[in-house]
Amino acid sequence: MKRAEFRPCIDLHDGCVKQIVGSTLRDTGEVTTNFVAASPPEYYAELYRRDGLTGGHVIMLGKGNESAALAALRAYPGGLQAGGGITADNAGIFLDAGASQVIVTSFIFSDGELKREKLQEIFRAVGKAHLVLDLSCRLRDGKYWIVTDRWQKFTRWSLTPELLAELGNFACEFLIHAVDVEGKCAGIDETLVAFLAQNSPLDCVYAGGIRSIADIEKIETSGRGRIHYTVGSALDLFGGKLSYRTLVERTRQS
């Protein structure tokens, strides 16, 4: 069985590399922060470049992170995706700075709806090979509902095989945070992983709750080698106990 790939991350909040409990993100007020890095974002980008890791992402969690994101992208041209506030108008700035792809959520999901004209607009601007759709979701009433605006606003769209098939025509990959377990290091949402493996037409990158190699092995089994993963708060780079070096070696062996 093909091993899942480790996709590194650089999460930016107030211009710094942080690890945050995703469900606490708000436009105003305090967030629950697990880790604040002493090193700038380009330090992590250069580390990932040296270790040959590709397909990672820089996520801007709110305003004031653009300069930090651009610094990371320039430190690893072609090696990182960029997300957070991406639109058809500004996508080119991040691609020109070295992003391999841009990641989009709120631009195409607004007012609770899927704006297909916006999807077409970003697709025309960057093309399928440079577009990743973030379908991060929260569980409610037995369905996984896509959420936007720092994961606080529910859309009217849940993950279904039909929606995944439609959106798969426009992107090269899906990024999906299991928001309810994101940042808690309390285990993955294995049901979501299995659903994605069975129904997604594209490879997916899963984030949320990973705390151990056992969790990664569950992703490999339930994900059938089609679901890759990113690790945040549990990683020793960000104050956790899960070895970054171990994940690098696992990916090299995949």
PDB file of C-alpha atoms in Angstrom:
ATOM      1  CA  MET A   1       0.000   0.000   0.000  1.00  0.00           C
ATOM      2  CA  LYS A   2       1.218   3.476  -0.898  1.00  0.00           C
ATOM      3  CA  ARG A   3       2.194   5.522   2.139  1.00  0.00           C
ATOM      4  CA  ALA A   4       0.578   8.872   2.757  1.00  0.00           C
ATOM      5  CA  GLU A   5       2.850  11.888   2.318  1.00  0.00           C
ATOM      6  CA  PHE A   6       3.701  14.300   5.107  1.00  0.00           C
ATOM      7  CA  ARG A   7       2.882  17.842   3.994  1.00  0.00           C
ATOM      8  CA  PRO A   8       4.507  20.487   6.207  1.00  0.00           C
ATOM      9  CA  CYS A   9       2.731  23.664   7.269  1.00  0.00           C
ATOM     10  CA  ILE A  10       3.422  27.256   8.215  1.00  0.00           C
ATOM     11  CA  ASP A  11       0.400  28.774   9.953  1.00  0.00           C
ATOM     12  CA  LEU A  12       0.576  32.555  10.296  1.00  0.00           C
ATOM     13  CA  HIS A  13      -1.344  34.674  12.804  1.00  0.00           C
ATOM     14  CA  ASP A  14      -0.521  38.335  13.480  1.00  0.00           C
ATOM     15  CA  GLY A  15       2.566  37.898  11.296  1.00  0.00           C
ATOM     16  CA  CYS A  16       4.034  35.077  13.402  1.00  0.00           C
ATOM     17  CA  VAL A  17       4.227  31.316  13.002  1.00  0.00           C
ATOM     18  CA  LYS A  18       1.707  29.875  15.447  1.00  0.00           C
ATOM     19  CA  GLN A  19      -0.304  26.795  16.200  1.00  0.00           C
ATOM     20  CA  ILE A  20      -3.882  27.631  17.133  1.00  0.00           C
ATOM     21  CA  VAL A  21      -6.920  25.575  18.132  1.00  0.00           C
ATOM     22  CA  GLY A  22      -8.911  26.070  14.951  1.00  0.00           C
ATOM     23  CA  SER A  23     -12.351  26.191  16.519  1.00  0.00           C
ATOM     24  CA  THR A  24     -11.334  29.253  18.608  1.00  0.00           C
ATOM     25  CA  LEU A  25     -10.479  31.526  15.678  1.00  0.00           C
ATOM     26  CA  ARG A  26     -12.605  34.663  15.706  1.00  0.00           C
ATOM     27  CA  ASP A  27     -12.602  38.057  14.037  1.00  0.00           C
ATOM     28  CA  THR A  28     -12.272  39.576  17.514  1.00  0.00           C
ATOM     29  CA  GLY A  29     -11.310  38.279  20.941  1.00  0.00           C
ATOM     30  CA  GLU A  30      -8.752  35.815  22.179  1.00  0.00           C
ATOM     31  CA  VAL A  31      -7.796  32.603  20.435  1.00  0.00           C
ATOM     32  CA  THR A  32      -6.389  29.488  22.063  1.00  0.00           C
ATOM     33  CA  THR A  33      -2.737  29.293  21.046  1.00  0.00           C
ATOM     34  CA  ASN A  34      -0.657  26.142  21.462  1.00  0.00           C
ATOM     35  CA  PHE A  35       2.641  27.509  20.165  1.00  0.00           C
ATOM     36  CA  VAL A  36       4.299  30.741  19.050  1.00  0.00           C
ATOM     37  CA  ALA A  37       7.562  30.378  17.130  1.00  0.00           C
ATOM     38  CA  ALA A  38      10.655  32.380  17.903  1.00  0.00           C
ATOM     39  CA  SER A  39      11.867  31.853  14.325  1.00  0.00           C
ATOM     40  CA  PRO A  40      10.429  33.651  11.269  1.00  0.00           C
ATOM     41  CA  PRO A  41       8.377  31.813   8.639  1.00  0.00           C
ATOM     42  CA  GLU A  42      11.272  31.664   6.176  1.00  0.00           C
ATOM     43  CA  TYR A  43      13.218  29.540   8.682  1.00  0.00           C
ATOM     44  CA  TYR A  44      10.610  26.798   8.347  1.00  0.00           C
ATOM     45  CA  ALA A  45      10.388  27.211   4.569  1.00  0.00           C
ATOM     46  CA  GLU A  46      14.138  26.764   4.248  1.00  0.00           C
ATOM     47  CA  LEU A  47      14.014  23.691   6.492  1.00  0.00           C
ATOM     48  CA  TYR A  48      11.335  22.090   4.323  1.00  0.00           C
ATOM     49  CA  ARG A  49      13.341  22.949   1.209  1.00  0.00           C
ATOM     50  CA  ARG A  50      16.494  21.313   2.572  1.00  0.00           C
ATOM     51  CA  ASP A  51      14.528  18.194   3.456  1.00  0.00           C
ATOM     52  CA  GLY A  52      12.916  17.993   0.027  1.00  0.00           C
ATOM     53  CA  LEU A  53       9.338  18.199   1.295  1.00  0.00           C
ATOM     54  CA  THR A  54       6.838  19.434  -1.285  1.00  0.00           C
ATOM     55  CA  GLY A  55       3.137  20.255  -1.248  1.00  0.00           C
ATOM     56  CA  GLY A  56       3.187  21.975   2.120  1.00  0.00           C
ATOM     57  CA  HIS A  57       1.254  25.135   2.745  1.00  0.00           C
ATOM     58  CA  VAL A  58       1.474  28.630   4.180  1.00  0.00           C
ATOM     59  CA  ILE A  59      -1.868  29.664   5.669  1.00  0.00           C
ATOM     60  CA  MET A  60      -2.640  33.277   6.557  1.00  0.00           C
ATOM     61  CA  LEU A  61      -5.039  33.193   9.499  1.00  0.00           C
ATOM     62  CA  GLY A  62      -6.528  36.656   9.240  1.00  0.00           C
ATOM     63  CA  LYS A  63      -5.110  39.996   8.167  1.00  0.00           C
ATOM     64  CA  GLY A  64      -1.575  41.239   8.617  1.00  0.00           C
ATOM     65  CA  ASN A  65       0.173  38.074   7.400  1.00  0.00           C
ATOM     66  CA  GLU A  66       0.859  38.855   3.753  1.00  0.00           C
ATOM     67  CA  SER A  67       4.487  39.965   4.181  1.00  0.00           C
ATOM     68  CA  ALA A  68       5.314  36.927   6.304  1.00  0.00           C
ATOM     69  CA  ALA A  69       3.695  34.614   3.759  1.00  0.00           C
ATOM     70  CA  LEU A  70       5.583  36.151   0.862  1.00  0.00           C
ATOM     71  CA  ALA A  71       8.869  35.795   2.759  1.00  0.00           C
ATOM     72  CA  ALA A  72       8.228  32.079   3.249  1.00  0.00           C
ATOM     73  CA  LEU A  73       7.290  31.550  -0.399  1.00  0.00           C
ATOM     74  CA  ARG A  74      10.416  33.310  -1.619  1.00  0.00           C
ATOM     75  CA  ALA A  75      12.532  31.116   0.651  1.00  0.00           C
ATOM     76  CA  TYR A  76      11.191  27.966  -1.032  1.00  0.00           C
ATOM     77  CA  PRO A  77      10.102  28.752  -4.602  1.00  0.00           C
ATOM     78  CA  GLY A  78       7.762  26.106  -5.980  1.00  0.00           C
ATOM     79  CA  GLY A  79       7.628  24.154  -2.737  1.00  0.00           C
ATOM     80  CA  LEU A  80       4.721  25.646  -0.829  1.00  0.00           C
ATOM     81  CA  GLN A  81       1.077  26.451  -1.418  1.00  0.00           C
ATOM     82  CA  ALA A  82      -0.439  29.713  -0.145  1.00  0.00           C
ATOM     83  CA  GLY A  83      -3.873  30.172   1.386  1.00  0.00           C
ATOM     84  CA  GLY A  84      -5.939  32.597   3.405  1.00  0.00           C
ATOM     85  CA  GLY A  85      -7.726  35.496   1.747  1.00  0.00           C
ATOM     86  CA  ILE A  86      -6.760  34.429  -1.771  1.00  0.00           C
ATOM     87  CA  THR A  87      -8.866  35.897  -4.591  1.00  0.00           C
ATOM     88  CA  ALA A  88      -8.672  35.969  -8.362  1.00  0.00           C
ATOM     89  CA  ASP A  89      -7.205  39.472  -8.065  1.00  0.00           C
ATOM     90  CA  ASN A  90      -4.341  38.707  -5.677  1.00  0.00           C
ATOM     91  CA  ALA A  91      -3.546  35.076  -6.542  1.00  0.00           C
ATOM     92  CA  GLY A  92      -0.896  36.152  -9.018  1.00  0.00           C
ATOM     93  CA  ILE A  93       1.056  37.956  -6.304  1.00  0.00           C
ATOM     94  CA  PHE A  94       1.559  34.725  -4.381  1.00  0.00           C
ATOM     95  CA  LEU A  95       2.241  32.615  -7.466  1.00  0.00           C
ATOM     96  CA  ASP A  96       4.815  35.154  -8.647  1.00  0.00           C
ATOM     97  CA  ALA A  97       6.445  35.002  -5.205  1.00  0.00           C
ATOM     98  CA  GLY A  98       6.933  31.254  -5.625  1.00  0.00           C
ATOM     99  CA  ALA A  99       3.736  29.533  -4.496  1.00  0.00           C
ATOM    100  CA  SER A 100       3.214  26.222  -6.266  1.00  0.00           C
ATOM    101  CA  GLN A 101      -0.568  26.594  -5.847  1.00  0.00           C
ATOM    102  CA  VAL A 102      -3.024  28.936  -4.199  1.00  0.00           C
ATOM    103  CA  ILE A 103      -5.633  27.636  -1.771  1.00  0.00           C
ATOM    104  CA  VAL A 104      -9.136  29.063  -1.899  1.00  0.00           C
ATOM    105  CA  THR A 105     -12.202  28.802   0.341  1.00  0.00           C
ATOM    106  CA  SER A 106     -14.051  32.008   1.162  1.00  0.00           C
ATOM    107  CA  PHE A 107     -13.617  33.462  -2.328  1.00  0.00           C
ATOM    108  CA  ILE A 108     -15.851  30.771  -3.788  1.00  0.00           C
ATOM    109  CA  PHE A 109     -18.026  30.150  -0.707  1.00  0.00           C
ATOM    110  CA  SER A 110     -19.679  33.351   0.532  1.00  0.00           C
ATOM    111  CA  ASP A 111     -23.007  34.137   2.152  1.00  0.00           C
ATOM    112  CA  GLY A 112     -23.293  30.413   2.745  1.00  0.00           C
ATOM    113  CA  GLU A 113     -23.394  29.614  -0.954  1.00  0.00           C
ATOM    114  CA  LEU A 114     -21.078  28.178  -3.571  1.00  0.00           C
ATOM    115  CA  LYS A 115     -20.431  31.008  -6.006  1.00  0.00           C
ATOM    116  CA  ARG A 116     -19.805  29.145  -9.227  1.00  0.00           C
ATOM    117  CA  GLU A 117     -19.002  32.339 -11.117  1.00  0.00           C
ATOM    118  CA  LYS A 118     -16.202  33.006  -8.610  1.00  0.00           C
ATOM    119  CA  LEU A 119     -14.961  29.457  -9.019  1.00  0.00           C
ATOM    120  CA  GLN A 120     -14.797  29.977 -12.768  1.00  0.00           C
ATOM    121  CA  GLU A 121     -13.004  33.291 -12.229  1.00  0.00           C
ATOM    122  CA  ILE A 122     -10.207  31.857 -10.082  1.00  0.00           C
ATOM    123  CA  PHE A 123      -9.981  28.831 -12.368  1.00  0.00           C
ATOM    124  CA  ARG A 124      -9.445  31.099 -15.384  1.00  0.00           C
ATOM    125  CA  ALA A 125      -6.918  33.190 -13.447  1.00  0.00           C
ATOM    126  CA  VAL A 126      -4.625  30.389 -12.259  1.00  0.00           C
ATOM    127  CA  GLY A 127      -5.664  27.114 -13.928  1.00  0.00           C
ATOM    128  CA  LYS A 128      -6.403  23.685 -12.502  1.00  0.00           C
ATOM    129  CA  ALA A 129      -2.746  22.822 -11.858  1.00  0.00           C
ATOM    130  CA  HIS A 130      -2.302  25.842  -9.578  1.00  0.00           C
ATOM    131  CA  LEU A 131      -5.565  25.682  -7.646  1.00  0.00           C
ATOM    132  CA  VAL A 132      -6.256  23.851  -4.372  1.00  0.00           C
ATOM    133  CA  LEU A 133      -9.727  24.047  -2.859  1.00  0.00           C
ATOM    134  CA  ASP A 134      -9.960  24.156   0.923  1.00  0.00           C
ATOM    135  CA  LEU A 135     -13.074  22.244   1.955  1.00  0.00           C
ATOM    136  CA  SER A 136     -12.462  22.367   5.694  1.00  0.00           C
ATOM    137  CA  CYS A 137     -15.525  21.230   7.551  1.00  0.00           C
ATOM    138  CA  ARG A 138     -17.334  20.767  10.844  1.00  0.00           C
ATOM    139  CA  LEU A 139     -19.665  17.943  11.811  1.00  0.00           C
ATOM    140  CA  ARG A 140     -23.306  18.853  12.409  1.00  0.00           C
ATOM    141  CA  ASP A 141     -26.385  16.628  12.291  1.00  0.00           C
ATOM    142  CA  GLY A 142     -24.359  13.739  10.903  1.00  0.00           C
ATOM    143  CA  LYS A 143     -22.926  15.676   7.945  1.00  0.00           C
ATOM    144  CA  TYR A 144     -19.644  17.459   7.312  1.00  0.00           C
ATOM    145  CA  TRP A 145     -20.494  21.069   6.480  1.00  0.00           C
ATOM    146  CA  ILE A 146     -17.977  23.309   4.718  1.00  0.00           C
ATOM    147  CA  VAL A 147     -17.037  26.291   6.884  1.00  0.00           C
ATOM    148  CA  THR A 148     -15.489  29.626   5.955  1.00  0.00           C
ATOM    149  CA  ASP A 149     -14.181  32.835   7.540  1.00  0.00           C
ATOM    150  CA  ARG A 150     -11.597  31.249   9.808  1.00  0.00           C
ATOM    151  CA  TRP A 151     -13.885  28.218  10.140  1.00  0.00           C
ATOM    152  CA  GLN A 152     -16.598  30.108  12.017  1.00  0.00           C
ATOM    153  CA  LYS A 153     -19.346  30.350   9.406  1.00  0.00           C
ATOM    154  CA  PHE A 154     -21.252  27.312   8.181  1.00  0.00           C
ATOM    155  CA  THR A 155     -22.112  27.248   4.499  1.00  0.00           C
ATOM    156  CA  ARG A 156     -25.221  25.578   3.121  1.00  0.00           C
ATOM    157  CA  TRP A 157     -23.017  22.921   1.527  1.00  0.00           C
ATOM    158  CA  SER A 158     -22.008  19.622   3.056  1.00  0.00           C
ATOM    159  CA  LEU A 159     -19.413  17.268   1.632  1.00  0.00           C
ATOM    160  CA  THR A 160     -21.127  14.881  -0.772  1.00  0.00           C
ATOM    161  CA  PRO A 161     -19.791  12.670  -3.553  1.00  0.00           C
ATOM    162  CA  GLU A 162     -21.591  14.902  -6.065  1.00  0.00           C
ATOM    163  CA  LEU A 163     -20.018  18.114  -4.777  1.00  0.00           C
ATOM    164  CA  LEU A 164     -16.544  16.577  -4.653  1.00  0.00           C
ATOM    165  CA  ALA A 165     -16.958  15.356  -8.234  1.00  0.00           C
ATOM    166  CA  GLU A 166     -18.006  18.815  -9.418  1.00  0.00           C
ATOM    167  CA  LEU A 167     -15.240  20.694  -7.637  1.00  0.00           C
ATOM    168  CA  GLY A 168     -12.657  18.138  -8.729  1.00  0.00           C
ATOM    169  CA  ASN A 169     -12.952  19.493 -12.268  1.00  0.00           C
ATOM    170  CA  PHE A 170     -11.398  22.783 -11.213  1.00  0.00           C
ATOM    171  CA  ALA A 171      -8.585  21.900  -8.789  1.00  0.00           C
ATOM    172  CA  CYS A 172      -5.567  19.637  -8.517  1.00  0.00           C
ATOM    173  CA  GLU A 173      -6.092  18.803  -4.827  1.00  0.00           C
ATOM    174  CA  PHE A 174      -8.363  19.327  -1.827  1.00  0.00           C
ATOM    175  CA  LEU A 175      -7.144  20.561   1.560  1.00  0.00           C
ATOM    176  CA  ILE A 176      -9.486  19.540   4.358  1.00  0.00           C
ATOM    177  CA  HIS A 177      -9.171  20.475   8.008  1.00  0.00           C
ATOM    178  CA  ALA A 178     -11.357  18.523  10.403  1.00  0.00           C
ATOM    179  CA  VAL A 179     -12.052  21.693  12.349  1.00  0.00           C
ATOM    180  CA  ASP A 180     -13.676  20.071  15.371  1.00  0.00           C
ATOM    181  CA  VAL A 181     -10.447  18.236  16.217  1.00  0.00           C
ATOM    182  CA  GLU A 182      -7.976  20.731  14.733  1.00  0.00           C
ATOM    183  CA  GLY A 183      -5.229  21.763  17.149  1.00  0.00           C
ATOM    184  CA  LYS A 184      -6.414  19.493  19.969  1.00  0.00           C
ATOM    185  CA  CYS A 185      -3.945  16.600  19.501  1.00  0.00           C
ATOM    186  CA  ALA A 186      -6.724  14.250  20.562  1.00  0.00           C
ATOM    187  CA  GLY A 187      -6.907  11.939  17.582  1.00  0.00           C
ATOM    188  CA  ILE A 188      -8.075  12.141  13.977  1.00  0.00           C
ATOM    189  CA  ASP A 189     -11.545  12.038  12.468  1.00  0.00           C
ATOM    190  CA  GLU A 190     -11.178   8.626  10.885  1.00  0.00           C
ATOM    191  CA  THR A 191     -14.730   8.687   9.510  1.00  0.00           C
ATOM    192  CA  LEU A 192     -13.940  11.804   7.490  1.00  0.00           C
ATOM    193  CA  VAL A 193     -10.703  10.304   6.178  1.00  0.00           C
ATOM    194  CA  ALA A 194     -12.509   7.166   5.002  1.00  0.00           C
ATOM    195  CA  PHE A 195     -15.271   9.225   3.372  1.00  0.00           C
ATOM    196  CA  LEU A 196     -12.727  11.275   1.430  1.00  0.00           C
ATOM    197  CA  ALA A 197     -10.805   8.199   0.296  1.00  0.00           C
ATOM    198  CA  GLN A 198     -13.980   6.628  -1.020  1.00  0.00           C
ATOM    199  CA  ASN A 199     -15.555   9.679  -2.648  1.00  0.00           C
ATOM    200  CA  SER A 200     -12.953  12.257  -3.634  1.00  0.00           C
ATOM    201  CA  PRO A 201     -11.829  12.288  -7.290  1.00  0.00           C
ATOM    202  CA  LEU A 202      -8.604  14.016  -6.187  1.00  0.00           C
ATOM    203  CA  ASP A 203      -5.906  13.348  -3.654  1.00  0.00           C
ATOM    204  CA  CYS A 204      -6.630  15.169  -0.395  1.00  0.00           C
ATOM    205  CA  VAL A 205      -4.501  16.635   2.364  1.00  0.00           C
ATOM    206  CA  TYR A 206      -6.067  16.022   5.785  1.00  0.00           C
ATOM    207  CA  ALA A 207      -5.391  18.090   8.891  1.00  0.00           C
ATOM    208  CA  GLY A 208      -6.777  17.732  12.369  1.00  0.00           C
ATOM    209  CA  GLY A 209      -6.024  15.921  15.614  1.00  0.00           C
ATOM    210  CA  ILE A 210      -2.918  13.970  14.570  1.00  0.00           C
ATOM    211  CA  ARG A 211      -0.939  13.107  17.695  1.00  0.00           C
ATOM    212  CA  SER A 212       1.036   9.934  16.960  1.00  0.00           C
ATOM    213  CA  ILE A 213       2.369   7.530  14.344  1.00  0.00           C
ATOM    214  CA  ALA A 214      -0.672   5.379  15.128  1.00  0.00           C
ATOM    215  CA  ASP A 215      -2.912   8.195  13.876  1.00  0.00           C
ATOM    216  CA  ILE A 216      -0.857   8.427  10.691  1.00  0.00           C
ATOM    217  CA  GLU A 217      -1.153   4.673  10.193  1.00  0.00           C
ATOM    218  CA  LYS A 218      -4.932   5.045  10.486  1.00  0.00           C
ATOM    219  CA  ILE A 219      -4.833   7.696   7.767  1.00  0.00           C
ATOM    220  CA  GLU A 220      -2.816   5.362   5.555  1.00  0.00           C
ATOM    221  CA  THR A 221      -5.245   2.507   6.117  1.00  0.00           C
ATOM    222  CA  SER A 222      -8.536   4.398   5.959  1.00  0.00           C
ATOM    223  CA  GLY A 223      -7.207   6.772   3.314  1.00  0.00           C
ATOM    224  CA  ARG A 224      -6.018   4.017   0.966  1.00  0.00           C
ATOM    225  CA  GLY A 225      -2.834   5.975   0.213  1.00  0.00           C
ATOM    226  CA  ARG A 226      -4.867   8.800  -1.349  1.00  0.00           C
ATOM    227  CA  ILE A 227      -5.116  10.984   1.734  1.00  0.00           C
ATOM    228  CA  HIS A 228      -1.968  12.854   2.710  1.00  0.00           C
ATOM    229  CA  TYR A 229      -1.578  14.687   5.988  1.00  0.00           C
ATOM    230  CA  THR A 230      -0.203  17.719   7.741  1.00  0.00           C
ATOM    231  CA  VAL A 231       0.726  17.936  11.414  1.00  0.00           C
ATOM    232  CA  GLY A 232       0.637  21.074  13.517  1.00  0.00           C
ATOM    233  CA  SER A 233       0.580  21.271  17.302  1.00  0.00           C
ATOM    234  CA  ALA A 234       1.718  17.668  17.854  1.00  0.00           C
ATOM    235  CA  LEU A 235       4.951  18.174  15.884  1.00  0.00           C
ATOM    236  CA  ASP A 236       8.166  18.713  17.830  1.00  0.00           C
ATOM    237  CA  LEU A 237       8.926  21.712  15.587  1.00  0.00           C
ATOM    238  CA  PHE A 238       5.912  23.384  17.181  1.00  0.00           C
ATOM    239  CA  GLY A 239       6.300  22.276  20.790  1.00  0.00           C
ATOM    240  CA  GLY A 240       4.781  18.795  20.472  1.00  0.00           C
ATOM    241  CA  LYS A 241       6.262  15.313  20.794  1.00  0.00           C
ATOM    242  CA  LEU A 242       5.817  13.823  17.309  1.00  0.00           C
ATOM    243  CA  SER A 243       9.193  13.714  15.570  1.00  0.00           C
ATOM    244  CA  TYR A 244       9.512  15.863  12.464  1.00  0.00           C
ATOM    245  CA  ARG A 245      12.511  13.775  11.354  1.00  0.00           C
ATOM    246  CA  THR A 246      10.497  10.572  11.595  1.00  0.00           C
ATOM    247  CA  LEU A 247       7.814  11.992   9.318  1.00  0.00           C
ATOM    248  CA  VAL A 248      10.421  13.178   6.827  1.00  0.00           C
ATOM    249  CA  GLU A 249      11.874   9.687   6.649  1.00  0.00           C
ATOM    250  CA  ARG A 250       8.443   8.057   6.279  1.00  0.00           C
ATOM    251  CA  THR A 251       7.695  10.346   3.357  1.00  0.00           C
ATOM    252  CA  ARG A 252      11.042   9.587   1.695  1.00  0.00           C
ATOM    253  CA  GLN A 253      10.178   5.887   1.910  1.00  0.00           C
ATOM    254  CA  SER A 254       6.698   6.309   0.383  1.00  0.00           C
TER     255      SER A 254
END
